[in-house]
PDB file of C-alpha atoms and ligand atoms in Angstrom:
ATOM      1  CA  MET A   1       0.000   0.000   0.000  1.00  0.00           C
ATOM      2  CA  ILE A   2       1.008   3.582  -0.606  1.00  0.00           C
ATOM      3  CA  ASP A   3       2.982   5.362   2.131  1.00  0.00           C
ATOM      4  CA  ARG A   4       1.811   8.638   3.598  1.00  0.00           C
ATOM      5  CA  GLU A   5       4.330  10.822   1.811  1.00  0.00           C
ATOM      6  CA  ALA A   6       3.450   9.355  -1.598  1.00  0.00           C
ATOM      7  CA  ALA A   7      -0.246   9.716  -0.779  1.00  0.00           C
ATOM      8  CA  GLU A   8       0.165  13.409  -0.008  1.00  0.00           C
ATOM      9  CA  ARG A   9       2.086  13.880  -3.263  1.00  0.00           C
ATOM     10  CA  LEU A  10      -0.616  12.099  -5.257  1.00  0.00           C
ATOM     11  CA  LEU A  11      -3.293  14.245  -3.632  1.00  0.00           C
ATOM     12  CA  ALA A  12      -1.358  17.370  -4.587  1.00  0.00           C
ATOM     13  CA  GLU A  13      -1.353  16.171  -8.208  1.00  0.00           C
ATOM     14  CA  ALA A  14      -5.114  15.657  -8.025  1.00  0.00           C
ATOM     15  CA  ARG A  15      -5.539  19.161  -6.674  1.00  0.00           C
ATOM     16  CA  THR A  16      -3.524  20.641  -9.529  1.00  0.00           C
ATOM     17  CA  ALA A  17      -5.505  18.567 -12.044  1.00  0.00           C
ATOM     18  CA  ALA A  18      -8.746  20.102 -10.759  1.00  0.00           C
ATOM     19  CA  GLU A  19      -7.612  23.354 -12.379  1.00  0.00           C
ATOM     20  CA  ARG A  20      -8.334  21.662 -15.715  1.00  0.00           C
ATOM     21  CA  ALA A  21     -11.897  20.702 -14.762  1.00  0.00           C
ATOM     22  CA  TYR A  22     -14.701  21.757 -17.062  1.00  0.00           C
ATOM     23  CA  ALA A  23     -17.570  22.075 -14.627  1.00  0.00           C
ATOM     24  CA  PRO A  24     -19.701  25.071 -15.668  1.00  0.00           C
ATOM     25  CA  TYR A  25     -22.990  23.338 -14.823  1.00  0.00           C
ATOM     26  CA  SER A  26     -22.291  21.928 -11.374  1.00  0.00           C
ATOM     27  CA  GLY A  27     -19.655  24.433 -10.306  1.00  0.00           C
ATOM     28  CA  PHE A  28     -18.023  21.416  -8.637  1.00  0.00           C
ATOM     29  CA  PRO A  29     -14.507  20.970 -10.015  1.00  0.00           C
ATOM     30  CA  VAL A  30     -12.798  17.671  -9.209  1.00  0.00           C
ATOM     31  CA  GLY A  31      -9.260  16.440  -9.867  1.00  0.00           C
ATOM     32  CA  ALA A  32      -7.930  12.907  -9.763  1.00  0.00           C
ATOM     33  CA  ALA A  33      -4.504  11.334 -10.031  1.00  0.00           C
ATOM     34  CA  VAL A  34      -3.731   7.666 -10.489  1.00  0.00           C
ATOM     35  CA  LEU A  35      -0.431   6.065  -9.572  1.00  0.00           C
ATOM     36  CA  THR A  36       0.267   3.174 -11.920  1.00  0.00           C
ATOM     37  CA  ALA A  37       2.143   0.043 -10.883  1.00  0.00           C
ATOM     38  CA  ASP A  38       5.288   1.318 -12.651  1.00  0.00           C
ATOM     39  CA  GLY A  39       5.241   4.550 -10.647  1.00  0.00           C
ATOM     40  CA  THR A  40       3.777   6.886 -13.261  1.00  0.00           C
ATOM     41  CA  VAL A  41       1.222   9.505 -12.216  1.00  0.00           C
ATOM     42  CA  ILE A  42      -1.593  10.274 -14.674  1.00  0.00           C
ATOM     43  CA  THR A  43      -4.225  12.890 -13.919  1.00  0.00           C
ATOM     44  CA  GLY A  44      -7.810  13.690 -14.834  1.00  0.00           C
ATOM     45  CA  ALA A  45     -10.518  16.227 -14.114  1.00  0.00           C
ATOM     46  CA  ASN A  46     -14.268  16.145 -14.521  1.00  0.00           C
ATOM     47  CA  ILE A  47     -15.533  17.151 -17.946  1.00  0.00           C
ATOM     48  CA  GLU A  48     -19.178  18.166 -18.085  1.00  0.00           C
ATOM     49  CA  ASN A  49     -21.495  18.563 -21.051  1.00  0.00           C
ATOM     50  CA  ALA A  50     -24.526  20.688 -21.949  1.00  0.00           C
ATOM     51  CA  SER A  51     -26.304  17.341 -22.144  1.00  0.00           C
ATOM     52  CA  TYR A  52     -25.680  16.876 -18.422  1.00  0.00           C
ATOM     53  CA  SER A  53     -25.722  13.093 -18.197  1.00  0.00           C
ATOM     54  CA  LEU A  54     -22.777  12.830 -20.576  1.00  0.00           C
ATOM     55  CA  THR A  55     -20.490  14.256 -17.914  1.00  0.00           C
ATOM     56  CA  ILE A  56     -17.467  12.159 -17.032  1.00  0.00           C
ATOM     57  CA  CYS A  57     -15.867  12.158 -13.592  1.00  0.00           C
ATOM     58  CA  ALA A  58     -12.255  13.081 -12.916  1.00  0.00           C
ATOM     59  CA  GLU A  59     -11.375   9.532 -11.841  1.00  0.00           C
ATOM     60  CA  ARG A  60     -12.550   7.948 -15.074  1.00  0.00           C
ATOM     61  CA  VAL A  61     -10.685  10.500 -17.169  1.00  0.00           C
ATOM     62  CA  ALA A  62      -7.497   9.606 -15.289  1.00  0.00           C
ATOM     63  CA  VAL A  63      -8.094   5.846 -15.523  1.00  0.00           C
ATOM     64  CA  PHE A  64      -8.886   5.909 -19.232  1.00  0.00           C
ATOM     65  CA  ARG A  65      -5.858   8.058 -19.953  1.00  0.00           C
ATOM     66  CA  ALA A  66      -3.702   5.572 -18.043  1.00  0.00           C
ATOM     67  CA  VAL A  67      -5.126   2.619 -19.943  1.00  0.00           C
ATOM     68  CA  MET A  68      -4.497   4.337 -23.255  1.00  0.00           C
ATOM     69  CA  GLU A  69      -0.923   4.986 -22.138  1.00  0.00           C
ATOM     70  CA  GLY A  70      -0.554   1.215 -21.832  1.00  0.00           C
ATOM     71  CA  ARG A  71      -0.939   0.927 -18.044  1.00  0.00           C
ATOM     72  CA  ARG A  72      -2.927  -2.034 -16.786  1.00  0.00           C
ATOM     73  CA  ALA A  73      -2.495  -1.830 -13.015  1.00  0.00           C
ATOM     74  CA  ILE A  74      -3.335   1.090 -10.759  1.00  0.00           C
ATOM     75  CA  ALA A  75      -1.791   1.067  -7.305  1.00  0.00           C
ATOM     76  CA  ALA A  76      -3.503   4.184  -5.979  1.00  0.00           C
ATOM     77  CA  VAL A  77      -5.943   6.926  -6.878  1.00  0.00           C
ATOM     78  CA  ALA A  78      -6.291  10.336  -5.254  1.00  0.00           C
ATOM     79  CA  ILE A  79      -9.372  12.522  -5.523  1.00  0.00           C
ATOM     80  CA  TRP A  80      -9.593  16.198  -4.688  1.00  0.00           C
ATOM     81  CA  ALA A  81     -12.632  18.484  -4.905  1.00  0.00           C
ATOM     82  CA  ALA A  82     -12.675  22.194  -4.330  1.00  0.00           C
ATOM     83  CA  ARG A  83     -15.951  22.210  -2.440  1.00  0.00           C
ATOM     84  CA  VAL A  84     -15.995  19.056  -0.354  1.00  0.00           C
ATOM     85  CA  ARG A  85     -13.489  17.297   1.835  1.00  0.00           C
ATOM     86  CA  PRO A  86     -13.084  14.395   1.556  1.00  0.00           C
ATOM     87  CA  CYS A  87     -14.516  13.696  -1.919  1.00  0.00           C
ATOM     88  CA  PRO A  88     -15.158   9.961  -2.222  1.00  0.00           C
ATOM     89  CA  PRO A  89     -15.304   8.379  -5.696  1.00  0.00           C
ATOM     90  CA  CYS A  90     -18.836   7.868  -7.036  1.00  0.00           C
ATOM     91  CA  GLY A  91     -20.212   4.352  -7.472  1.00  0.00           C
ATOM     92  CA  ALA A  92     -19.594   4.262 -11.220  1.00  0.00           C
ATOM     93  CA  CYS A  93     -15.956   5.246 -10.727  1.00  0.00           C
ATOM     94  CA  ARG A  94     -15.488   2.625  -8.014  1.00  0.00           C
ATOM     95  CA  GLN A  95     -16.614  -0.016 -10.478  1.00  0.00           C
ATOM     96  CA  VAL A  96     -14.313   1.297 -13.221  1.00  0.00           C
ATOM     97  CA  LEU A  97     -11.369   1.494 -10.806  1.00  0.00           C
ATOM     98  CA  ASN A  98     -12.012  -2.101  -9.714  1.00  0.00           C
ATOM     99  CA  GLU A  99     -11.110  -3.321 -13.195  1.00  0.00           C
ATOM    100  CA  TRP A 100      -7.523  -2.083 -12.752  1.00  0.00           C
ATOM    101  CA  LYS A 101      -6.645  -3.310  -9.261  1.00  0.00           C
ATOM    102  CA  PRO A 102      -3.093  -4.653  -9.054  1.00  0.00           C
ATOM    103  CA  ALA A 103      -3.098  -8.464  -9.156  1.00  0.00           C
ATOM    104  CA  SER A 104      -1.602  -8.982  -5.712  1.00  0.00           C
ATOM    105  CA  ASP A 105      -2.307  -5.825  -3.755  1.00  0.00           C
ATOM    106  CA  GLU A 106      -5.079  -3.503  -2.676  1.00  0.00           C
ATOM    107  CA  MET A 107      -5.762  -0.317  -4.612  1.00  0.00           C
ATOM    108  CA  ALA A 108      -5.281   2.643  -2.291  1.00  0.00           C
ATOM    109  CA  VAL A 109      -7.832   5.459  -2.406  1.00  0.00           C
ATOM    110  CA  VAL A 110      -6.592   8.803  -1.136  1.00  0.00           C
ATOM    111  CA  MET A 111      -8.849  11.709  -0.225  1.00  0.00           C
ATOM    112  CA  GLU A 112      -8.308  15.025   1.446  1.00  0.00           C
ATOM    113  CA  GLY A 113      -8.853  15.017   5.189  1.00  0.00           C
ATOM    114  CA  ASP A 114      -8.904  17.845   7.714  1.00  0.00           C
ATOM    115  CA  GLU A 115      -5.227  17.719   8.654  1.00  0.00           C
ATOM    116  CA  GLU A 116      -3.755  15.067   6.418  1.00  0.00           C
ATOM    117  CA  ALA A 117      -4.713  12.777   3.543  1.00  0.00           C
ATOM    118  CA  ARG A 118      -7.229  10.047   4.304  1.00  0.00           C
ATOM    119  CA  ILE A 119      -6.108   6.690   2.948  1.00  0.00           C
ATOM    120  CA  THR A 120      -8.471   3.779   2.437  1.00  0.00           C
ATOM    121  CA  THR A 121      -8.806   0.909  -0.034  1.00  0.00           C
ATOM    122  CA  LEU A 122     -11.071   0.276  -2.974  1.00  0.00           C
ATOM    123  CA  SER A 123     -12.159  -3.013  -1.374  1.00  0.00           C
ATOM    124  CA  ALA A 124     -13.409  -1.063   1.633  1.00  0.00           C
ATOM    125  CA  LEU A 125     -15.382   1.270  -0.646  1.00  0.00           C
ATOM    126  CA  LEU A 126     -16.647  -1.473  -2.971  1.00  0.00           C
ATOM    127  CA  PRO A 127     -16.959  -4.759  -1.091  1.00  0.00           C
ATOM    128  CA  HIS A 128     -18.090  -7.880  -2.972  1.00  0.00           C
ATOM    129  CA  ALA A 129     -17.214  -6.195  -6.265  1.00  0.00           C
ATOM    130  CA  PHE A 130     -18.192  -7.647  -9.603  1.00  0.00           C
ATOM    131  CA  GLY A 131     -15.001  -7.900 -11.617  1.00  0.00           C
ATOM    132  CA  PRO A 132     -13.092  -9.681 -14.364  1.00  0.00           C
ATOM    133  CA  HIS A 133     -12.837 -12.892 -12.324  1.00  0.00           C
ATOM    134  CA  ASP A 134     -16.627 -13.201 -12.332  1.00  0.00           C
ATOM    135  CA  LEU A 135     -16.559 -13.555 -16.113  1.00  0.00           C
ATOM    136  CA  ALA A 136     -13.676 -16.002 -16.220  1.00  0.00           C
ATOM    137  CA  GLY A 137     -14.715 -19.466 -17.344  1.00  0.00           C
ATOM    138  CA  ILE A 138     -17.998 -18.321 -18.864  1.00  0.00           C
ATOM    139  CA  ASP A 139     -18.830 -20.625 -21.752  1.00  0.00           C
ATOM    140  CA  ASP A 140     -18.975 -18.539 -24.954  1.00  0.00           C
ATOM    141  CA  ASP A 141     -21.488 -20.943 -26.510  1.00  0.00           C
ATOM    142  CA  ALA A 142     -23.931 -20.812 -23.640  1.00  0.00           C
TER     143      ALA A 142
HETATM  144  N1  LIG B   1     -17.555  14.158  -9.851  1.00  0.00           N
HETATM  145  C1  LIG B   1     -16.300  13.656 -10.088  1.00  0.00           C
HETATM  146  O1  LIG B   1     -15.607  14.087 -11.018  1.00  0.00           O
HETATM  147  N2  LIG B   1     -15.855  12.671  -9.274  1.00  0.00           N
HETATM  148  C2  LIG B   1     -16.517  12.200  -8.175  1.00  0.00           C
HETATM  149  O2  LIG B   1     -16.048  11.280  -7.531  1.00  0.00           O
HETATM  150  C3  LIG B   1     -17.782  12.808  -7.784  1.00  0.00           C
HETATM  151  C4  LIG B   1     -18.419  13.669  -8.806  1.00  0.00           C
HETATM  152  C5  LIG B   1     -18.028  15.250 -10.705  1.00  0.00           C
HETATM  153  C6  LIG B   1     -19.133  14.899 -11.661  1.00  0.00           C
HETATM  154  C7  LIG B   1     -19.793  16.255 -11.868  1.00  0.00           C
HETATM  155  O3  LIG B   1     -19.089  16.946 -12.882  1.00  0.00           O
HETATM  156  C8  LIG B   1     -19.576  16.990 -10.550  1.00  0.00           C
HETATM  157  O4  LIG B   1     -18.551  16.296  -9.895  1.00  0.00           O
HETATM  158  C9  LIG B   1     -20.807  17.036  -9.673  1.00  0.00           C
HETATM  159  O5  LIG B   1     -21.352  15.785  -9.501  1.00  0.00           O
END
């Protein structure tokens, strides 16, 4: 799991990423930063749309960028929101994050706390998750 110093650094990256948010409808800018298994940090921010439901959260922007950069394992994600502390990932983002958990470790989830970063795990936020293993062994002909 991520150490405290790295968690604070990741949260700072998420905070900077929030400057790129496009949130004219909600007025709720969010930044996210993912730490990939090879130590790379990739950021995202929420991107809203005039057709409101097409909005994408900061976390998913960061995850999808990471995947397109060839990363397949995410060790940690940090989320920062200007107007709420801590800002937990929404349910949809928890599910998307679950797809990219490292094979043999927890995924750390870092949020802003009052004094210092709050560190938890994706498993704590999404127990009994539906994931890739649930589809393994499904008979294609069935
Ligand atoms: N939002 C995120 O980007 N991440 C979250 O975890 C919570 C919500 C965004 C979506 C929308 O643009 C705004 O925050 C208000 O819901």
